[in-house]
Short mmCIF file of C-alpha atoms in Angstrom, two decimals:
data_model
loop_
_atom_site.label_atom_id
_atom_site.label_comp_id
_atom_site.label_asym_id
_atom_site.label_seq_id
_atom_site.Cartn_x
_atom_site.Cartn_y
_atom_site.Cartn_z
CA MET A 185 0.00 0.00 0.00
CA THR A 186 1.34 3.43 -0.94
CA ALA A 187 0.28 6.63 0.77
CA THR A 188 -0.69 9.67 -1.23
CA PRO A 189 1.83 12.48 -0.61
CA VAL A 190 0.61 15.61 1.11
CA ARG A 191 1.43 17.72 -1.91
CA ASN A 192 3.22 21.05 -1.56
CA SER A 193 2.71 21.00 2.22
CA THR A 194 5.78 19.33 3.71
CA LYS A 195 7.93 22.44 3.79
CA ALA A 196 5.05 24.54 5.09
CA LEU A 197 4.36 22.02 7.85
CA GLN A 198 8.04 21.91 8.76
CA ALA A 199 8.29 25.69 8.89
CA ALA A 200 5.19 26.06 11.08
CA ASP A 201 6.40 23.22 13.28
CA ALA A 202 9.79 24.85 13.77
CA ARG A 203 8.14 28.15 14.73
CA HIS A 204 5.53 26.87 17.14
CA HIS A 205 6.22 23.32 18.36
CA LEU A 206 8.69 22.44 21.12
CA HIS A 207 9.47 18.73 20.61
CA PRO A 208 10.41 16.24 23.32
CA PHE A 209 14.05 15.09 23.42
CA THR A 210 15.06 17.27 20.47
CA ASP A 211 17.84 19.74 19.65
CA HIS A 212 15.71 22.48 18.10
CA ALA A 213 18.55 24.31 16.41
CA GLY A 214 19.39 21.13 14.53
CA LEU A 215 15.73 20.42 13.83
CA ALA A 216 15.11 23.87 12.36
CA ALA A 217 18.03 23.42 9.99
CA LYS A 218 16.61 20.29 8.36
CA GLY A 219 12.89 20.18 9.22
CA ALA A 220 10.87 17.63 11.14
CA ARG A 221 9.94 14.26 9.72
CA VAL A 222 6.20 14.55 9.00
CA ILE A 223 4.29 11.30 9.54
CA THR A 224 0.82 11.37 8.02
CA ARG A 225 -0.68 7.88 8.21
CA ALA A 226 -0.16 4.30 9.40
CA GLU A 227 -1.54 0.82 8.82
CA GLY A 228 -0.55 -2.46 10.43
CA VAL A 229 3.18 -2.21 11.10
CA ARG A 230 3.83 0.56 8.55
CA LEU A 231 4.09 4.34 8.57
CA TRP A 232 4.11 6.85 5.71
CA ASP A 233 5.50 10.37 5.68
CA SER A 234 4.16 13.46 3.94
CA GLU A 235 6.15 12.64 0.80
CA GLY A 236 4.65 9.14 0.54
CA HIS A 237 7.75 7.29 1.75
CA GLY A 238 6.91 4.12 3.68
CA MET A 239 8.65 2.68 6.74
CA ILE A 240 8.22 -0.46 8.79
CA ASP A 241 7.82 0.59 12.41
CA GLY A 242 10.18 -1.55 14.44
CA MET A 243 9.41 0.41 17.61
CA SER A 244 5.59 0.34 17.83
CA GLY A 245 5.65 4.13 18.01
CA LEU A 246 7.24 4.51 21.45
CA TRP A 247 6.97 0.84 22.51
CA CYS A 248 3.19 1.16 22.59
CA VAL A 249 1.22 0.24 19.44
CA ASN A 250 0.93 -3.41 20.44
CA VAL A 251 -2.05 -4.30 18.24
CA GLY A 252 -0.71 -2.39 15.24
CA TYR A 253 -2.03 0.69 13.45
CA GLY A 254 -5.37 1.22 11.74
CA ARG A 255 -7.66 -0.76 14.04
CA ALA A 256 -11.09 0.49 12.99
CA GLU A 257 -12.78 -1.21 15.95
CA LEU A 258 -10.84 0.98 18.39
CA ALA A 259 -11.93 4.08 16.51
CA GLU A 260 -15.51 2.84 16.56
CA VAL A 261 -15.43 2.18 20.31
CA ALA A 262 -14.07 5.69 20.87
CA LYS A 263 -16.78 7.18 18.65
CA GLN A 264 -19.58 5.35 20.44
CA GLN A 265 -18.27 6.34 23.86
CA LEU A 266 -17.86 9.96 22.75
CA LEU A 267 -21.51 10.00 21.72
CA GLU A 268 -22.75 8.30 24.91
CA LEU A 269 -20.55 9.79 27.64
CA PRO A 270 -17.60 11.77 26.28
CA TYR A 271 -16.31 12.77 29.69
CA TYR A 272 -17.02 12.61 33.34
CA ASN A 273 -14.63 12.56 36.28
CA THR A 274 -14.14 9.86 38.88
CA PHE A 275 -13.75 12.28 41.81
CA PHE A 276 -16.00 12.47 44.85
CA GLN A 277 -17.50 8.97 44.91
CA THR A 278 -18.40 8.91 41.21
CA THR A 279 -17.74 6.26 38.57
CA HIS A 280 -18.95 5.19 35.12
CA PRO A 281 -19.34 1.82 33.34
CA PRO A 282 -16.18 1.91 31.15
CA VAL A 283 -13.80 2.47 34.06
CA VAL A 284 -15.52 -0.20 36.16
CA ALA A 285 -15.26 -2.73 33.34
CA LEU A 286 -11.62 -1.89 32.67
CA SER A 287 -10.66 -2.09 36.34
CA GLU A 288 -12.30 -5.49 36.62
CA LYS A 289 -10.49 -6.67 33.48
CA LEU A 290 -7.10 -5.48 34.70
CA ALA A 291 -7.58 -7.28 38.00
CA SER A 292 -8.30 -10.49 36.09
CA ILE A 293 -5.07 -10.41 34.03
CA ALA A 294 -2.64 -8.90 36.55
CA PRO A 295 -0.31 -10.95 38.76
CA PRO A 296 -2.13 -12.65 41.66
CA GLY A 297 -3.33 -10.25 44.32
CA MET A 298 -3.04 -7.11 42.20
CA ASP A 299 -6.67 -6.04 42.24
CA LEU A 300 -6.92 -2.30 42.91
CA VAL A 301 -6.21 0.35 40.26
CA THR A 302 -6.17 4.12 39.95
CA TYR A 303 -5.62 5.99 36.70
CA ALA A 304 -3.46 8.68 35.14
CA GLY A 305 -2.69 9.99 31.67
CA SER A 306 0.88 8.73 31.15
CA GLY A 307 3.54 6.47 32.58
CA SER A 308 5.33 9.52 33.96
CA GLU A 309 2.21 10.54 35.89
CA ALA A 310 1.75 6.97 37.07
CA ASN A 311 5.26 6.74 38.48
CA ASP A 312 4.92 10.18 40.04
CA THR A 313 1.70 8.98 41.68
CA ILE A 314 3.38 5.88 43.06
CA ALA A 315 6.07 7.96 44.73
CA LYS A 316 3.28 9.84 46.54
CA LEU A 317 1.48 6.62 47.45
CA VAL A 318 4.67 5.10 48.88
CA ARG A 319 4.94 8.09 51.23
CA TYR A 320 1.26 7.86 52.12
CA PHE A 321 1.44 4.11 52.78
CA TRP A 322 4.29 4.44 55.27
CA ASN A 323 2.64 7.47 56.93
CA LEU A 324 -0.48 5.38 57.49
CA HIS A 325 1.71 2.67 59.03
CA GLY A 326 3.38 5.12 61.42
CA LYS A 327 6.80 5.03 59.72
CA PRO A 328 7.23 8.59 58.42
CA ARG A 329 10.99 8.23 57.88
CA LYS A 330 10.59 5.27 55.48
CA LYS A 331 10.52 7.32 52.29
CA THR A 332 13.68 6.91 50.18
CA ILE A 333 13.15 5.16 46.85
CA ILE A 334 15.96 3.06 45.37
CA SER A 335 16.18 3.00 41.58
CA ARG A 336 18.89 1.86 39.17
CA ASN A 337 21.38 3.23 36.70
CA TYR A 338 19.99 3.21 33.12
CA ALA A 339 16.41 3.23 34.49
CA TYR A 340 13.70 5.19 32.69
CA HIS A 341 10.57 6.03 34.68
CA GLY A 342 9.34 9.20 32.97
CA VAL A 343 9.86 12.95 32.84
CA THR A 344 7.94 14.59 35.68
CA MET A 345 10.20 15.97 38.41
CA GLN A 346 9.82 12.83 40.52
CA ALA A 347 9.79 10.32 37.65
CA ALA A 348 12.86 11.88 36.06
CA SER A 349 14.57 11.78 39.46
CA MET A 350 13.86 8.05 39.69
CA SER A 351 15.22 7.61 36.18
CA GLY A 352 18.87 6.61 36.02
CA LEU A 353 19.62 8.12 32.62
CA THR A 354 21.78 10.92 33.95
CA ALA A 355 21.44 13.16 30.89
CA MET A 356 17.88 13.84 32.07
CA HIS A 357 19.02 15.52 35.29
CA PRO A 358 21.33 18.55 34.88
CA GLN A 359 19.00 20.85 32.91
CA PHE A 360 16.36 20.62 35.64
CA ASP A 361 18.49 20.44 38.82
CA LEU A 362 17.57 16.84 39.42
CA PRO A 363 17.37 14.34 41.01
CA LEU A 364 15.14 15.46 43.85
CA PRO A 365 16.09 14.38 47.37
CA GLY A 366 14.84 10.99 48.48
CA VAL A 367 15.92 9.01 45.38
CA VAL A 368 19.14 6.99 45.10
CA HIS A 369 20.48 4.82 42.30
CA VAL A 370 22.38 1.54 42.31
CA GLU A 371 23.99 -0.75 39.76
CA ALA A 372 21.78 -2.15 36.98
CA PRO A 373 21.75 -5.86 36.06
CA TYR A 374 23.59 -5.05 32.81
CA TRP A 375 25.79 -8.10 32.44
CA TYR A 376 27.07 -7.40 28.91
CA ALA A 377 28.44 -3.97 29.83
CA HIS A 378 29.46 -4.51 33.45
CA GLY A 379 29.60 -8.22 34.18
CA GLY A 380 33.35 -8.56 33.66
CA ASP A 381 34.55 -12.08 34.42
CA LEU A 382 31.36 -13.04 36.27
CA SER A 383 28.82 -15.39 34.73
CA PRO A 384 25.39 -13.86 34.12
CA ASP A 385 23.97 -15.65 37.17
CA GLU A 386 26.83 -14.48 39.37
CA PHE A 387 26.45 -10.94 38.14
CA GLY A 388 22.68 -11.04 38.65
CA LEU A 389 23.23 -11.78 42.34
CA LYS A 390 25.89 -9.09 42.59
CA ALA A 391 23.62 -6.45 41.04
CA ALA A 392 20.70 -7.42 43.28
CA ARG A 393 22.89 -7.28 46.36
CA ALA A 394 23.82 -3.71 45.47
CA VAL A 395 20.23 -2.94 46.50
CA GLU A 396 20.75 -4.72 49.82
CA LYS A 397 23.99 -2.84 50.37
CA LYS A 398 22.23 0.47 49.75
CA ILE A 399 19.35 -0.44 52.10
CA LEU A 400 21.83 -1.21 54.87
CA GLU A 401 23.82 1.96 54.14
CA LEU A 402 20.70 4.14 54.39
CA GLY A 403 19.05 2.10 57.13
CA PRO A 404 15.98 -0.06 56.40
CA GLU A 405 13.90 2.31 58.50
CA ASN A 406 14.55 5.01 55.86
CA VAL A 407 13.92 3.03 52.65
CA GLY A 408 10.34 2.96 51.42
CA ALA A 409 10.51 1.24 48.03
CA PHE A 410 12.57 -0.19 45.21
CA ILE A 411 11.48 0.60 41.64
CA GLY A 412 12.50 -1.35 38.56
CA GLU A 413 11.39 -2.16 35.04
CA PRO A 414 11.28 -5.94 34.52
CA ILE A 415 13.38 -5.24 31.40
CA GLN A 416 15.03 -1.81 31.30
CA GLY A 417 13.74 -0.50 27.98
CA ALA A 418 15.09 2.96 27.16
CA GLY A 419 18.29 2.08 29.02
CA GLY A 420 19.08 -0.31 26.17
CA VAL A 421 16.81 -3.36 26.66
CA ILE A 422 18.75 -4.58 29.69
CA ILE A 423 17.48 -8.09 30.39
CA PRO A 424 18.30 -9.19 33.94
CA PRO A 425 20.03 -12.53 34.56
CA ALA A 426 17.72 -15.24 35.91
CA THR A 427 19.09 -14.81 39.43
CA TYR A 428 18.35 -11.09 39.68
CA TRP A 429 14.64 -10.66 40.36
CA PRO A 430 14.31 -13.58 42.83
CA GLU A 431 17.13 -12.07 44.87
CA ILE A 432 15.55 -8.60 44.66
CA MET A 433 12.30 -10.05 46.02
CA ARG A 434 14.15 -11.79 48.89
CA ILE A 435 15.98 -8.60 49.83
CA CYS A 436 12.94 -6.32 49.69
CA ARG A 437 10.80 -8.70 51.73
CA GLN A 438 13.57 -9.15 54.31
CA TYR A 439 13.92 -5.39 54.88
CA ASP A 440 10.23 -4.52 54.44
CA VAL A 441 10.79 -2.46 51.30
CA LEU A 442 7.91 -2.11 48.84
CA VAL A 443 8.48 -3.36 45.29
CA ILE A 444 7.36 -1.22 42.34
CA ALA A 445 7.33 -2.92 38.94
CA ASP A 446 7.34 -0.32 36.17
CA GLU A 447 5.40 -2.18 33.46
CA VAL A 448 4.98 0.81 31.15
CA ILE A 449 7.01 -0.90 28.39
CA CYS A 450 6.87 -4.55 29.43
CA GLY A 451 3.14 -4.68 30.12
CA PHE A 452 0.47 -6.01 27.78
CA GLY A 453 2.34 -8.77 26.02
CA ARG A 454 5.74 -7.34 25.18
CA THR A 455 7.58 -10.11 27.04
CA GLY A 456 5.19 -12.91 26.03
CA LYS A 457 3.03 -12.67 29.16
CA TRP A 458 0.46 -10.05 30.07
CA PHE A 459 3.10 -8.43 32.29
CA GLY A 460 6.86 -8.62 32.64
CA SER A 461 6.33 -9.39 36.32
CA GLN A 462 4.81 -12.70 35.26
CA THR A 463 7.74 -13.41 32.94
CA PHE A 464 10.36 -12.77 35.64
CA GLY A 465 8.52 -13.99 38.75
CA ILE A 466 8.14 -10.56 40.36
CA GLN A 467 5.51 -10.17 43.09
CA PRO A 468 5.07 -6.38 43.13
CA ASP A 469 3.28 -4.23 45.66
CA PHE A 470 2.72 -1.56 43.00
CA MET A 471 2.69 -1.81 39.22
CA THR A 472 2.61 1.07 36.72
CA MET A 473 1.17 0.60 33.24
CA ALA A 474 0.55 2.75 30.17
CA LYS A 475 1.56 2.48 26.46
CA GLY A 476 0.19 -0.96 25.49
CA LEU A 477 -2.83 -0.46 27.74
CA THR A 478 -4.50 1.35 24.84
CA SER A 479 -1.88 0.45 22.20
CA GLY A 480 -1.16 4.19 22.14
CA TYR A 481 -4.48 5.00 20.48
CA ILE A 482 -5.41 7.35 23.30
CA PRO A 483 -3.47 8.47 26.40
CA MET A 484 -4.06 6.40 29.53
CA ALA A 485 -2.05 4.97 32.39
CA GLY A 486 -2.78 2.94 35.49
CA ILE A 487 -1.33 2.25 38.91
CA MET A 488 -2.15 -1.21 40.25
CA MET A 489 -1.83 -2.22 43.87
CA GLY A 490 -2.22 -5.45 45.72
CA GLY A 491 -1.97 -7.17 49.09
CA ARG A 492 -1.32 -5.00 52.13
CA VAL A 493 -0.91 -1.86 49.99
CA ALA A 494 -4.38 -2.19 48.48
CA GLU A 495 -5.89 -3.08 51.83
CA THR A 496 -4.22 -0.11 53.52
CA PHE A 497 -5.73 2.35 51.05
CA ARG A 498 -9.14 0.67 51.04
CA THR A 499 -9.35 0.98 54.82
CA ALA A 500 -7.58 4.32 55.36
CA GLY A 501 -10.81 5.88 56.58
CA GLU A 502 -9.95 9.28 55.12
CA GLU A 503 -10.10 11.06 51.80
CA ILE A 504 -7.10 10.25 49.58
CA VAL A 505 -6.21 13.71 48.32
CA HIS A 506 -4.95 12.79 44.87
CA GLY A 507 -6.31 12.46 41.33
CA PHE A 508 -6.23 13.92 37.82
CA THR A 509 -8.97 15.54 35.76
CA TYR A 510 -8.68 12.68 33.29
CA SER A 511 -8.21 9.80 35.76
CA GLY A 512 -10.22 6.92 34.30
CA HIS A 513 -11.45 8.96 31.32
CA PRO A 514 -14.47 7.07 29.85
CA VAL A 515 -13.27 7.17 26.23
CA ALA A 516 -9.78 6.01 27.17
CA ALA A 517 -11.20 3.26 29.37
CA ALA A 518 -13.50 2.02 26.60
CA VAL A 519 -10.63 1.95 24.09
CA ALA A 520 -8.34 0.21 26.58
CA LEU A 521 -10.89 -2.50 27.28
CA ARG A 522 -11.46 -3.20 23.58
CA ASN A 523 -7.71 -3.18 22.99
CA LEU A 524 -7.23 -5.90 25.63
CA GLU A 525 -10.07 -7.90 24.11
CA ILE A 526 -8.38 -7.75 20.68
CA MET A 527 -5.17 -9.09 22.21
CA GLU A 528 -7.11 -12.00 23.66
CA GLU A 529 -9.22 -12.70 20.56
CA GLU A 530 -6.18 -12.76 18.27
CA GLY A 531 -3.88 -14.60 20.68
CA LEU A 532 -1.28 -11.86 20.50
CA ILE A 533 0.12 -12.50 23.99
CA GLU A 534 0.55 -16.21 23.32
CA ALA A 535 2.14 -15.49 19.93
CA ALA A 536 4.62 -13.06 21.47
CA GLY A 537 5.59 -15.68 24.03
CA GLY A 538 5.56 -18.47 21.48
CA GLU A 539 5.70 -18.83 17.71
CA ILE A 540 6.02 -15.17 16.64
CA GLY A 541 8.29 -14.13 19.50
CA ASP A 542 10.50 -17.18 18.97
CA TYR A 543 10.71 -16.46 15.25
CA PHE A 544 11.59 -12.81 15.87
CA GLN A 545 14.36 -13.67 18.33
CA ALA A 546 15.78 -16.50 16.21
CA SER A 547 15.73 -14.36 13.06
CA LEU A 548 17.70 -11.57 14.71
CA ARG A 549 20.29 -13.96 16.11
CA SER A 550 20.68 -15.73 12.79
CA ALA A 551 21.07 -12.50 10.82
CA LEU A 552 23.18 -10.49 13.26
CA GLY A 553 24.63 -12.73 15.96
CA ASP A 554 27.93 -13.14 14.10
CA HIS A 555 28.09 -9.67 12.59
CA ARG A 556 31.46 -8.02 13.18
CA LEU A 557 29.83 -4.89 14.64
CA VAL A 558 27.36 -6.68 16.95
CA GLY A 559 28.63 -7.72 20.35
CA GLU A 560 25.40 -9.28 21.55
CA VAL A 561 21.86 -9.88 20.36
CA ARG A 562 19.44 -10.22 23.28
CA GLY A 563 15.71 -10.22 23.69
CA VAL A 564 12.55 -11.71 25.16
CA GLY A 565 9.26 -12.03 23.33
CA MET A 566 8.80 -8.97 21.13
CA ILE A 567 11.61 -6.79 22.47
CA ALA A 568 15.24 -7.05 21.43
CA ALA A 569 18.55 -5.20 21.25
CA MET A 570 21.85 -5.38 19.38
CA GLU A 571 24.97 -3.94 21.05
CA LEU A 572 27.20 -2.18 18.52
CA VAL A 573 30.80 -2.53 19.73
CA GLU A 574 34.30 -1.67 18.60
CA HIS A 575 35.85 -4.93 19.84
CA LYS A 576 33.66 -7.99 20.35
CA PRO A 577 35.94 -10.16 22.53
CA SER A 578 36.41 -7.45 25.15
CA HIS A 579 32.87 -5.98 24.95
CA SER A 580 34.48 -2.59 24.35
CA TYR A 581 32.44 0.29 22.99
CA PHE A 582 33.09 3.07 20.52
CA ASP A 583 33.84 6.55 21.83
CA PRO A 584 30.35 8.00 22.51
CA LYS A 585 31.32 11.17 20.63
CA ARG A 586 31.34 9.15 17.40
CA GLY A 587 27.59 8.65 17.66
CA VAL A 588 27.65 5.17 16.11
CA GLY A 589 24.09 4.40 17.20
CA THR A 590 22.86 7.66 15.71
CA GLN A 591 24.62 6.86 12.42
CA CYS A 592 22.86 3.50 12.31
CA ARG A 593 19.51 5.06 13.18
CA ASN A 594 19.93 7.55 10.32
CA HIS A 595 20.58 4.72 7.89
CA CYS A 596 17.38 3.09 9.17
CA PHE A 597 15.21 6.14 8.50
CA ALA A 598 16.78 6.56 5.06
CA ASN A 599 16.04 2.94 4.16
CA GLY A 600 12.50 2.48 5.42
CA LEU A 601 12.95 1.22 8.99
CA VAL A 602 12.26 2.73 12.39
CA MET A 603 14.85 1.27 14.77
CA ARG A 604 15.83 3.15 17.91
CA ALA A 605 19.34 3.89 19.14
CA CYS A 606 19.86 3.90 22.92
CA ARG A 607 23.50 5.04 22.99
CA ASP A 608 25.10 2.45 20.63
CA VAL A 609 22.45 -0.16 21.38
CA MET A 610 20.01 -0.67 18.52
CA VAL A 611 16.56 -1.52 19.83
CA LEU A 612 13.49 -3.17 18.30
CA ALA A 613 10.00 -3.62 19.74
CA PRO A 614 7.56 -4.09 16.82
CA PRO A 615 3.79 -4.45 17.13
CA LEU A 616 2.75 -7.83 18.51
CA SER A 617 0.55 -8.19 15.43
CA ILE A 618 3.56 -8.41 13.10
CA THR A 619 3.66 -11.42 10.74
CA LYS A 620 6.57 -13.70 9.86
CA PRO A 621 7.05 -12.15 6.39
CA GLU A 622 7.07 -8.71 8.02
CA ILE A 623 9.65 -9.94 10.55
CA ASP A 624 11.79 -11.15 7.64
CA GLU A 625 11.55 -7.68 6.09
CA LEU A 626 12.29 -5.91 9.37
CA VAL A 627 15.30 -8.09 10.19
CA GLY A 628 16.64 -7.76 6.66
CA LEU A 629 16.46 -3.98 6.87
CA ALA A 630 18.08 -3.97 10.32
CA ALA A 631 20.94 -6.14 9.08
CA ASP A 632 21.42 -3.95 6.01
CA CYS A 633 21.53 -0.74 8.08
CA ILE A 634 23.99 -2.20 10.58
CA GLU A 635 26.17 -3.32 7.66
CA ARG A 636 26.03 0.19 6.16
CA THR A 637 27.14 1.53 9.55
CA ALA A 638 30.05 -0.91 9.66
CA VAL A 639 31.17 0.25 6.21
CA ASP A 640 30.97 3.89 7.38
CA LEU A 641 33.28 2.99 10.24
CA GLY A 642 35.78 1.26 7.97
CA ARG A 643 34.92 -2.06 9.51
#
């Protein structure tokens, strides 16, 4: 399928965009010099720009379009809900049918015991909310000092003041005088980059015990929670060794530290289960979700709670002074519910954890595992990464100033592929609805663009 170009409008759109639109994560001087990429339509796993050029979207937008683009039934659900009840809030003892149905559905697919949910508009808001709820929980339990949150290097939890503080991507901090007090960071379970002579299992234990060391350094009476993505997405698809999460759970339970699983990327099938917590055996007290909740068709996020946390808030006996205008928005809730039903009806979760996910992972390893520029191919389900390295035997990287990942990403855009660069780690997370022929096309393009990058580097 070929898109019709938006004739004579690309330059006008770019000029207006440069004048009036402040983009996220963008150098605007550089953008103004060349003009924004103007995306005008999408279908399945493909995007088209304003000049009619097509691309296969290997990143599901921003890790979110799990059911693929162009789902008419999601548009129809939104239309019907807009006509029936376009908006009402959930403040002051009020609810509506879509949010009740969605909450019930989420409780049925979440890890055991996770059965209470509140809503937000984005993953950033959800993680910001959890930081408040951690404080509130320990206040209700008479432990007002137990407030510090432990996060990890390379973590990404969002861009609000609190969520960016919990994030361990340090480039996010200096412009905004972050991190805020009350957040500390420890080693990530990034075996390829930092494992040294340790086996993955040995390193997994070492990285987990960095959390224990920090708890003891700060004093357990001062540590309220540990937050972690099951797989660290924007940090470079860091997949923890098998020993890591069980040891994290042991440590947090021993020292009475709440466990927050940030499922914003991993949730809704990305790892081959409904949630990454189910893939890695995490038993969280809190769980944040967004992105795949609606497949990105409309903004929505959720904060799930279980066990003693849920019971504490249910029985607090006082007004919980928190909420957003759009918490549990009826249109978003209706779209989210239908989105989850599509995943079930089409078996997308099972496919990601089985035939399609296996094919995706095997295809990447076959095409790129031995490539001279690729130190490691790793992945689970429908998320994967390729480390671009200068010297494979020693796991040594290129000088960051060379921008090798950015060079590769530019080749991708020029050749019809969206593949993200996290430093010099090339990342893929295509829609769960992708087919085997489309995987063949995606992997072929990825291999070609990595080869073009190698040639650029004289390799």
